[in-house]
Coordinates of N, CA, C and O in Angstrom, one line a residue:
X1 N 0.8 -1.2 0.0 CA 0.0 0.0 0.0 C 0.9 1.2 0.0 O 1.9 1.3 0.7
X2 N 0.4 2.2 -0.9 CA 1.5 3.5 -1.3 C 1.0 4.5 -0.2 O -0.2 4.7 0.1
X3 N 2.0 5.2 0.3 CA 1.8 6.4 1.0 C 0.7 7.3 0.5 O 0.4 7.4 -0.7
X4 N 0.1 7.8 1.3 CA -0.8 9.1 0.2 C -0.3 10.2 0.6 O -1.1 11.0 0.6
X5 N 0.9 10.6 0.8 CA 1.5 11.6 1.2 C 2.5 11.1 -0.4 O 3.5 11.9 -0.4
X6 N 2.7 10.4 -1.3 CA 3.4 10.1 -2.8 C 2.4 9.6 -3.4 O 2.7 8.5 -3.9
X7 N 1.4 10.0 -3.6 CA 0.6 9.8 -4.9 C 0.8 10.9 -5.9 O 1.1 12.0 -5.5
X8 N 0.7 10.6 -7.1 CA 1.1 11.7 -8.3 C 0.3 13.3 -7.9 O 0.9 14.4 -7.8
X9 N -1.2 13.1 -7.6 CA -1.9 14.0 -7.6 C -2.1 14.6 -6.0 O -2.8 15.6 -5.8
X10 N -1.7 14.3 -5.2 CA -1.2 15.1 -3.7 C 0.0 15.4 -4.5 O -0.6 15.8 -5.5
X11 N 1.4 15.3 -4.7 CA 2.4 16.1 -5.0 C 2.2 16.7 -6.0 O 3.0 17.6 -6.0
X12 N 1.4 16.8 -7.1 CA 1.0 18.1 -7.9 C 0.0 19.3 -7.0 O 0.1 20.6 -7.1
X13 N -0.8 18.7 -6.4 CA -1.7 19.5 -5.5 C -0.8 20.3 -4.6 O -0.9 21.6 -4.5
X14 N -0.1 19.7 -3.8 CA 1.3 20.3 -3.3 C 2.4 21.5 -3.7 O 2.8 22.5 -3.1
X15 N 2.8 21.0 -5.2 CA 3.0 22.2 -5.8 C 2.5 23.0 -6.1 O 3.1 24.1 -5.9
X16 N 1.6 23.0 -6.5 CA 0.8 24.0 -6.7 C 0.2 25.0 -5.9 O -0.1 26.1 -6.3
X17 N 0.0 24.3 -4.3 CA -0.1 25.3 -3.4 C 0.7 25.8 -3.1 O 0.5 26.8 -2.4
X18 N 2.4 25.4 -3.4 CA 3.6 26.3 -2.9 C 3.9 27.4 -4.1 O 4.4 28.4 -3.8
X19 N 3.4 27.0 -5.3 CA 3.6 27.9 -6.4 C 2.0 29.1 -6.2 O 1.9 30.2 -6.7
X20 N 1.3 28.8 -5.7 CA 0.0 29.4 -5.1 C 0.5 30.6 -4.2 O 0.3 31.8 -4.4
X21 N 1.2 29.8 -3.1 CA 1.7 30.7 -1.6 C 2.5 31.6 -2.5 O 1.9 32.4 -3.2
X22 N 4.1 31.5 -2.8 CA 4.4 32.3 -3.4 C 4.4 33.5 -4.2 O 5.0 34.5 -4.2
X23 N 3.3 32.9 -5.2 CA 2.9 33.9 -5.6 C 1.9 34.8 -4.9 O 2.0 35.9 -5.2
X24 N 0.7 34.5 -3.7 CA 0.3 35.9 -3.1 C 1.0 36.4 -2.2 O 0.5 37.3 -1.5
X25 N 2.8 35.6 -1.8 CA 3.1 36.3 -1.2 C 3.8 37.5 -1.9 O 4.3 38.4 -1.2
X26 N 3.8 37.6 -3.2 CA 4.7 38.5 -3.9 C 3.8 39.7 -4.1 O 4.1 40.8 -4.3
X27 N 2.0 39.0 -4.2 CA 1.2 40.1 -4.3 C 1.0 41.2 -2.9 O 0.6 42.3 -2.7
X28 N 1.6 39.9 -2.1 CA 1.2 41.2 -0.6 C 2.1 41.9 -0.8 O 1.7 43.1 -0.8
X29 N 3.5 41.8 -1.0 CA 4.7 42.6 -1.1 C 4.3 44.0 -2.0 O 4.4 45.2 -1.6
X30 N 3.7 43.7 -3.4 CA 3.2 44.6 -4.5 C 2.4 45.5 -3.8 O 2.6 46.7 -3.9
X31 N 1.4 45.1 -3.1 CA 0.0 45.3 -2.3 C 0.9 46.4 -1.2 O 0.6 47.6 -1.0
X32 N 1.5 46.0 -0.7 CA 1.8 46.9 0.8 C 2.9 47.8 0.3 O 3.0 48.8 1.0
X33 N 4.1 47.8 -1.0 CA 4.5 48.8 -1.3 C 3.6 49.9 -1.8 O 3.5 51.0 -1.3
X34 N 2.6 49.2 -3.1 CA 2.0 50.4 -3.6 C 1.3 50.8 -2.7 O 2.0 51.8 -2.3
X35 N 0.3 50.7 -1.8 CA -0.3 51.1 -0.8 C 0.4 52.5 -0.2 O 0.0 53.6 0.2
X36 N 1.7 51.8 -0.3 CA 2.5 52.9 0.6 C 2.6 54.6 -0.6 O 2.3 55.8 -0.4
X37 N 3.2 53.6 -1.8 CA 3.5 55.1 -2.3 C 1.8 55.5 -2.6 O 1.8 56.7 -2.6
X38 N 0.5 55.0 -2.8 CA -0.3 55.9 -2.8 C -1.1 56.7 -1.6 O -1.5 57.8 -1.7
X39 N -1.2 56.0 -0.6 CA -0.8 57.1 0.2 C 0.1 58.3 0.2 O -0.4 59.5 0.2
X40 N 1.5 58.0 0.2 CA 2.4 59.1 0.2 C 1.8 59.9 -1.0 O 2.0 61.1 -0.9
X41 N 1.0 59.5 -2.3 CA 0.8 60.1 -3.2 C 0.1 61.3 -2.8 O 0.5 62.4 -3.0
X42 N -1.2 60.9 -2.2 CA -2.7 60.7 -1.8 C -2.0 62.3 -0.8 O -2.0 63.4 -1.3
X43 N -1.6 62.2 -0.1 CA -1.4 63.2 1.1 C -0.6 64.2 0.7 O -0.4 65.0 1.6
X44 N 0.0 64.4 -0.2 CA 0.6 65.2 -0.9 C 0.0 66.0 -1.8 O 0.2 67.2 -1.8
X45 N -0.8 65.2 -2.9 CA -1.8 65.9 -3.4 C -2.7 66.3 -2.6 O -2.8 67.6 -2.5
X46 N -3.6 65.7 -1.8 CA -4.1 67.0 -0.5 C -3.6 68.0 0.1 O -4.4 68.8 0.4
X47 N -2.6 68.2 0.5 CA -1.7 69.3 0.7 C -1.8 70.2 -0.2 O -1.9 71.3 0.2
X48 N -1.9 69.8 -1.8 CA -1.8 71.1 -2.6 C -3.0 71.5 -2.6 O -3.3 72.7 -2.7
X49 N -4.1 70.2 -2.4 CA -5.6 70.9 -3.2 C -5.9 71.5 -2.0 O -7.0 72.0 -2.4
X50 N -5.8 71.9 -0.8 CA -6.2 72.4 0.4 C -5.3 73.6 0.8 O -5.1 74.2 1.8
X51 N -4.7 73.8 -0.5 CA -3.5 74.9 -0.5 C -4.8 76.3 -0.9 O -5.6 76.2 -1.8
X52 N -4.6 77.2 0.0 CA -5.7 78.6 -0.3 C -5.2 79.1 -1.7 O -5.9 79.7 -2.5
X53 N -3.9 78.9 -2.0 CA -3.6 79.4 -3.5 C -4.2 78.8 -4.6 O -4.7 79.4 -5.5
X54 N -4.1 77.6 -4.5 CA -4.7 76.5 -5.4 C -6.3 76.6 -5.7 O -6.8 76.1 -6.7
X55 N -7.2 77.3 -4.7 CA -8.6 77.9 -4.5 C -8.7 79.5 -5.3 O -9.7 79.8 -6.1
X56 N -7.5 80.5 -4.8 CA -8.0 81.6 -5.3 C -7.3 81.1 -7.0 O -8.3 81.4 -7.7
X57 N -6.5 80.7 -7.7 CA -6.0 80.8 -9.2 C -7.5 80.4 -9.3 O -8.3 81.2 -9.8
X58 N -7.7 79.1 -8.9 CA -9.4 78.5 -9.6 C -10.2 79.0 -9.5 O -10.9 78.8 -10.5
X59 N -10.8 80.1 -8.5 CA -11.5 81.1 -9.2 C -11.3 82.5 -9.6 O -12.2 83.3 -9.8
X60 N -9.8 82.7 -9.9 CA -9.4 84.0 -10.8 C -9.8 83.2 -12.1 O -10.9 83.7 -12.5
X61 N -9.5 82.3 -12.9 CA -9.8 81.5 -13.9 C -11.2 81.2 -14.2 O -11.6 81.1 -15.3
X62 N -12.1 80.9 -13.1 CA -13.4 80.9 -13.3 C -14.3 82.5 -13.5 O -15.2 82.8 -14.3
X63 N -13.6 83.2 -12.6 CA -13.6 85.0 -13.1 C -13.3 85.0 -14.5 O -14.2 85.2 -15.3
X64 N -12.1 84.7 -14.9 CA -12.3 85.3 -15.8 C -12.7 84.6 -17.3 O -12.5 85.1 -18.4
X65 N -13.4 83.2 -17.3 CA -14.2 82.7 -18.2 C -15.5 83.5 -18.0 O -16.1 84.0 -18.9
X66 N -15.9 83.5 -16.5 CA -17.4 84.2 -16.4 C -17.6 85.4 -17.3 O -18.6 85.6 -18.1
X67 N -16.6 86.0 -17.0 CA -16.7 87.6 -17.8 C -16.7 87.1 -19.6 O -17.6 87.3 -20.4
X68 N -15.6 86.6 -19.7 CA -15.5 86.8 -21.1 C -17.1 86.1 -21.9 O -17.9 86.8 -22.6
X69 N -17.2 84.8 -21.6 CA -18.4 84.2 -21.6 C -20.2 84.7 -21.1 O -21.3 84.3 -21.6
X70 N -19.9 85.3 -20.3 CA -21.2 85.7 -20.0 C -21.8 86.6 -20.4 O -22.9 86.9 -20.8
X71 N -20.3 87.6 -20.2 CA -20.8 89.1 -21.0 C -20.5 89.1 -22.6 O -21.0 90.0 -23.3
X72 N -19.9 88.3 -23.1 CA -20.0 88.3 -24.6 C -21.6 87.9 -24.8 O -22.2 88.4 -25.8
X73 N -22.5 86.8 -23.8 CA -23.9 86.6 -24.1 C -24.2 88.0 -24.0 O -24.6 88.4 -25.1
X74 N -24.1 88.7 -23.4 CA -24.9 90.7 -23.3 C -25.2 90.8 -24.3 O -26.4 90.6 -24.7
X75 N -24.0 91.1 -25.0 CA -23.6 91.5 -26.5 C -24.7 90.4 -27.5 O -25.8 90.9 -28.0
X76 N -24.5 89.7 -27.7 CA -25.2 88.7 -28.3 C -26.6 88.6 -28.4 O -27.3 88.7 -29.4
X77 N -26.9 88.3 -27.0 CA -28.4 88.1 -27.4 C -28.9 88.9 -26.8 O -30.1 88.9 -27.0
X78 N -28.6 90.1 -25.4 CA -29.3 91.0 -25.0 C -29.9 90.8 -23.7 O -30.8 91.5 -23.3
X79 N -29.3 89.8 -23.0 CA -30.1 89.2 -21.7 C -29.7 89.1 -20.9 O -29.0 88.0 -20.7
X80 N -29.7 89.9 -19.8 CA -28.8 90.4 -18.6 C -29.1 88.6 -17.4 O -28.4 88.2 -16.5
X81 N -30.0 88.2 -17.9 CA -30.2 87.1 -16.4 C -29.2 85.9 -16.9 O -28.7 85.5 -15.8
X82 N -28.9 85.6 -17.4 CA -27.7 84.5 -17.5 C -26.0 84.7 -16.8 O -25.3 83.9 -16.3
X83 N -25.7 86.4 -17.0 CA -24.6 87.0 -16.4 C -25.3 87.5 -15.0 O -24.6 88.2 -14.2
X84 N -26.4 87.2 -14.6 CA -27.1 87.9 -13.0 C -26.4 86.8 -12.4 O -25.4 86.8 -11.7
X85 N -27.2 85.3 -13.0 CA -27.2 84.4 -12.5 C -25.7 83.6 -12.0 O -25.4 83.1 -10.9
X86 N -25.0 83.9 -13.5 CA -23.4 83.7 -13.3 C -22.5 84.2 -12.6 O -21.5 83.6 -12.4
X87 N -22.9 85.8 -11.9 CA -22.2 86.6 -11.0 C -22.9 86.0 -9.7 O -22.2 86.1 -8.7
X88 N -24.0 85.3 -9.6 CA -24.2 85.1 -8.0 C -23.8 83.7 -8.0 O -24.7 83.0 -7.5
X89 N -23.1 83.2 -8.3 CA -22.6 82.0 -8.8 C -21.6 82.0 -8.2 O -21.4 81.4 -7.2
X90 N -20.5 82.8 -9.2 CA -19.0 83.2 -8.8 C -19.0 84.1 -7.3 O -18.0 84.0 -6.5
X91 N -20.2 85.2 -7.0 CA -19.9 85.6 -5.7 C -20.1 84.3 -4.5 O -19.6 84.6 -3.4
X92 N -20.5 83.4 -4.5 CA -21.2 82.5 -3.5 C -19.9 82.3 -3.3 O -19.2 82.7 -2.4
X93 N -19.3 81.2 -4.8 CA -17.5 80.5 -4.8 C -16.6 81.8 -4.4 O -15.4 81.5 -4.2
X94 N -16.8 82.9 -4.2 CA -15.7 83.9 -3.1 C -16.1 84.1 -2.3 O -15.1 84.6 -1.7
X95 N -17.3 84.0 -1.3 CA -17.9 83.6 -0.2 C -17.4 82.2 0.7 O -17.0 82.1 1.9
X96 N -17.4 81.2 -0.3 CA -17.0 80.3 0.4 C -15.2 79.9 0.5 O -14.7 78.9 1.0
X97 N -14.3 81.2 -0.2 CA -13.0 81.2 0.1 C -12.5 81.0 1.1 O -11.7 80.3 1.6
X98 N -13.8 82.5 1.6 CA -13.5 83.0 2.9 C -13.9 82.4 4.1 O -14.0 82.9 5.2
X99 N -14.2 81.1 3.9 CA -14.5 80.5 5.2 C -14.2 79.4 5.2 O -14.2 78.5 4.3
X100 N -13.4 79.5 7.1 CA -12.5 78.5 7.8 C -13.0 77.0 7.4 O -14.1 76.5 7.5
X101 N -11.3 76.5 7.0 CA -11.5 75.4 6.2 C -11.4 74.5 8.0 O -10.3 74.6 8.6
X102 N -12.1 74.0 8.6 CA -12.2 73.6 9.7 C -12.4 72.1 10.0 O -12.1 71.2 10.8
X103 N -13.0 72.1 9.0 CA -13.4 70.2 8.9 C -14.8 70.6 8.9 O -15.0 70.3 10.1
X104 N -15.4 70.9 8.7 CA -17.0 71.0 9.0 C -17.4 70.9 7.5 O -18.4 70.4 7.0
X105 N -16.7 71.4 7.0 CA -17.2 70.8 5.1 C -18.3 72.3 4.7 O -18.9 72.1 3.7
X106 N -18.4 73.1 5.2 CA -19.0 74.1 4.7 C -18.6 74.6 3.7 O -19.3 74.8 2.7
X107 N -17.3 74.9 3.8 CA -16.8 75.5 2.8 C -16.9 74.7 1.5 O -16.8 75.5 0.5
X108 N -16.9 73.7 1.2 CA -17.1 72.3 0.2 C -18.6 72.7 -0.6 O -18.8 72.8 -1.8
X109 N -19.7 73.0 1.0 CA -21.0 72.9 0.3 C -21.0 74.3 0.1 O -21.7 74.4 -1.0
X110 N -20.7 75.3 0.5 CA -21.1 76.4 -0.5 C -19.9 76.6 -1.8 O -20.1 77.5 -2.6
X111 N -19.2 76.2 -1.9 CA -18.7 75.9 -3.9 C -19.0 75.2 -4.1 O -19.4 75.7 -5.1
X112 N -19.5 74.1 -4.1 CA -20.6 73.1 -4.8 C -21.6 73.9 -5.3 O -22.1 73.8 -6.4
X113 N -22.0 74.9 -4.2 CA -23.4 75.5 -4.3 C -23.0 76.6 -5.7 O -23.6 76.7 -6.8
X114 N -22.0 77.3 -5.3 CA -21.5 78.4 -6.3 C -21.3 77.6 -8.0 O -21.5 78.2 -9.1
X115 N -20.9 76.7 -7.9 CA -20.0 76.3 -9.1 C -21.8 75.6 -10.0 O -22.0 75.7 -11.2
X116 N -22.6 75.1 -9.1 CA -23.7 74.5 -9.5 C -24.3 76.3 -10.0 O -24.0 76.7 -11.2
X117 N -24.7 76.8 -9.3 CA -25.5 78.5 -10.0 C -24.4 79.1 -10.8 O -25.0 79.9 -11.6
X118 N -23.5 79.0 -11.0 CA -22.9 79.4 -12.4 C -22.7 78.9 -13.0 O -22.5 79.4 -14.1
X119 N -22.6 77.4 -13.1 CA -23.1 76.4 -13.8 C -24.2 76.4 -15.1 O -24.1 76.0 -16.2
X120 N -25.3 77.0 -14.4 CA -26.6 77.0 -14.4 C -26.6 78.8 -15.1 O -27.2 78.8 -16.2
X121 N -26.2 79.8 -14.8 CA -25.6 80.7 -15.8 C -25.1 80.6 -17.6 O -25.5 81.0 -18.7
X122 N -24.0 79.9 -16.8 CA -23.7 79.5 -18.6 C -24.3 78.9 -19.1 O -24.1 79.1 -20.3
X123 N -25.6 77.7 -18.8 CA -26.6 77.3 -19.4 C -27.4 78.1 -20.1 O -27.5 78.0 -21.3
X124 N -28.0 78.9 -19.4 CA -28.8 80.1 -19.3 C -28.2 80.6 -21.1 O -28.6 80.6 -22.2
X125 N -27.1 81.0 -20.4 CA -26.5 82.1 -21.6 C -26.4 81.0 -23.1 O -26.6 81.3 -24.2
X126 N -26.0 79.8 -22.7 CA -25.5 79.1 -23.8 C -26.9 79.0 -24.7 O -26.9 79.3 -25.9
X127 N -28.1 78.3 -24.1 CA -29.9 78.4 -24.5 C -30.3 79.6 -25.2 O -30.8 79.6 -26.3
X128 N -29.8 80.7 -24.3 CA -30.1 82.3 -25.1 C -29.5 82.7 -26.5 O -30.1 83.1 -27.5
X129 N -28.5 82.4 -26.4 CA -27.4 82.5 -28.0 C -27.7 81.6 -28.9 O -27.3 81.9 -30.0
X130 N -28.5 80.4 -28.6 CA -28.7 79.1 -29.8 C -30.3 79.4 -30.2 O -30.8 78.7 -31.0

């Protein structure tokens, strides 16, 4: 009577779980470096996007598409509420500059709020012109 610890199919089943182990252990290695550098990624890029400079360029840039864009609608089709709408828009997103980034997420929901009503401007204007 043959061992069953030497039959053909326990020592292929055997290899195969050592070629099995091996290899997730190479995926944990893969797994727990990248992990690392994205984190390190991850916290670095929040540093910048929570940088107050990185907030005022993005709405000097949204200033100044508003203008060019909104008030070229003036000219165009004659309709002051798409540029009303677009200015209380961009005022909200400089409202919410100015308030302490604290963890309370306010400041999140009023540029959400701003970026949605000028959003909703350029619609305005874009409808008006077509």
């Amino acid at each position: 009577m043959t061992s069953l610890a030497h039959t053909p199919a326990l020592q292929w089943i055997e290899q195969r779980f050592d070629s099995m182990a091996i290899g997730l252990s190479g995926l944990c290695v893969v797994h727990c470096i990248a992990s690392s550098v994205l984190i390190a990624l991850a916290s670095t890029a929040g540093g910048l996007l929570l940088n107050p400079l990185f907030h005022e360029v993005g709405l000097t840039i949204a200033i100044g598409f508003g203008v060019f864009a909104l008030g070229r609608g003036i000219f165009t089709h004659g309709y002051m509420m798409p540029a009303v709408v677009g200015s209380a828009g961009l005022g909200t997103m400089a409202g919410a500059i100015s308030l302490p980034h604290d963890g309370s997420g306010m400041e999140t929901v009023w540029t959400l709020l701003g970026v949605a009503i000028l959003a909703l401007g350029h619609d305005l204007n874009r409808r008006a012109t077509h």
